[in-house]
Amino acid sequence: MKKSILFFTFSICVAVAFAQPKKLGNETEAQKQERMAWWTNDRFGMFIHWGLYALPARHEWVKRNEKLTNEQYQKYFDNFNPDLYDPKEWARKAKEAGMKYAVLTTKHHEGFCLFDSKYTDYKATQTPIGRDLIKEFVDAFRAEGLKIGFYYSLIDWHHPHFTIDSRHPQAPSDPKQYAELNKGRDMGKYREYMRNQVRELLTNYGKIDILWLDFSYPGENGKGNEDWDSKNLLKLIRELQPGILVDDRLDLKDYEDGWDFTTPEQYKVSKWPEVNGKKAAWETCQTFSGSWGYYRDEFTWKDTKQLLVLLIESVSKGGNLLLNVGPTARGLFDERANSALQAMGEWMKYNDRSIYGCTQAPEEYEVPEQSILTYNPKTNRLYIHLIDYPLQNFNLPNYKGKVKYAQFLHDASEIKITQRYGHGMKEGESANNLNLSLPVRKPNVEIPVIELVLE
Ligand code: GLC
């Protein structure tokens, strides 16, 4: 009897120990939230994919897609001369769109570095432009008050010691050939190179707010945390920049502190994403069109409403949006990106109160028809985004007793709250509902927002 109790207790202890997610460091949950507070508040950032692939202008994976060798790719290096690059203008555009931070590719999978690295000649300073483009970016964006993020590709299709794997431009069709192809390649040397470059990026440019590492694909002929030595890399990152935020692509998802936020890419999440059974900090990264790098002949551009819905929906599920621009090889934003940014900025100018500092609404507030809710816990205000502008009488189910005042956000004009009876009541409408009396004509705002001051 005693024995079985002992065994039972022991099993429980083992189960609890195993159920605890593993940790690499000792930061508490509260400390983590504090470290991430600016990011959780700001909600909206700009991703920038820029590199040699802007010249072929047909996807940042062109080297892989067309199986190009280093020699075949060399012409883009030789001709890289973005003479119109003016990061001050980029920063101004990001800021005017309502974005609060920016993440630029310091090196993408092609291996080309926009920064002046001691460890390679495959960098902007050796091309006709001859400048450290990252330094200029950092100075310009910081001057506009935007937070600074570096994207750094774990993958490198140029480095001689990066072993050829299933995603590599020179991946063989017959898997038996990997060993032969990788003779003489030493991932240890590549890991060293990567560490050195991460150290450069995190020491030479002042305070860096985000490091966006990309990406892992563990499994046969893939690469994961052991290939990158992710644990030690992350340790180095946190040593060099204790306040930095790191994405979740190091393949350390099993560790509670092996990442700061998760990164659903190019799709809308259906609910607040969970990792290891817990709601996670998250940021969706999205393109205006089908490619991250500048793609001249790609025309599937999202319209303003789609882009705004993406932003609003992300906030309504507790997340951020990182929206991508792929500048041209002259160093300019594409005119289509410019007009999309401008249109978003126009909306943000009047409605950003429903985005910054906001999150998912408490469950007690039902989502009214054709709308999306966000909520600011500090000000206790609820925002109803009218995705399809409704008819005059707009029903708020079970909101009675919860609302002090209602107004449009864009012009602070009052919206009358009424209580409806008898034949004025819709099917299913109850005495606990409130009715908002909206103007028949939709205000001249892409997505009008109602601000409710709650009791
Ligand atoms: C993918 C792609 C890459 C892009 C990234 C952005 O991982 O490989 O081209 O930079 O997504 O999230």
Tab-separated table of C-alpha atoms and ligand atoms in Angstrom, residues 47 49 60-61 108-109 151 212 214-215 249 265 285 292, ligand 1:
chain	number	residue	atom	x	y	z
A	47	PHE	CA	9.515	44.359	-43.348
A	49	HIS	CA	13.497	42.594	-48.360
A	60	GLU	CA	14.138	36.589	-53.768
A	61	TRP	CA	14.410	32.821	-54.274
A	108	HIS	CA	19.059	36.952	-47.255
A	109	HIS	CA	19.411	33.330	-48.394
A	151	TYR	CA	16.601	40.107	-40.523
A	212	TRP	CA	14.614	38.144	-37.175
A	214	ASP	CA	15.255	32.852	-40.962
A	215	PHE	CA	14.742	29.810	-41.036
A	249	ARG	CA	12.846	30.309	-36.443
A	265	GLU	CA	3.679	33.699	-42.585
A	285	CYS	CA	4.495	38.686	-41.886
A	292	TRP	CA	9.184	39.466	-50.689
B	1	GLC	C1	10.433	32.617	-45.988
B	1	GLC	C2	11.270	32.820	-47.227
B	1	GLC	C3	11.877	34.127	-47.334
B	1	GLC	C4	11.264	35.270	-46.615
B	1	GLC	C5	10.623	34.870	-45.327
B	1	GLC	C6	9.858	35.973	-44.670
B	1	GLC	O1	11.116	32.039	-44.968
B	1	GLC	O2	12.287	31.886	-47.331
B	1	GLC	O3	12.151	34.419	-48.645
B	1	GLC	O4	12.292	36.110	-46.304
B	1	GLC	O5	9.847	33.782	-45.498
B	1	GLC	O6	9.147	35.514	-43.600
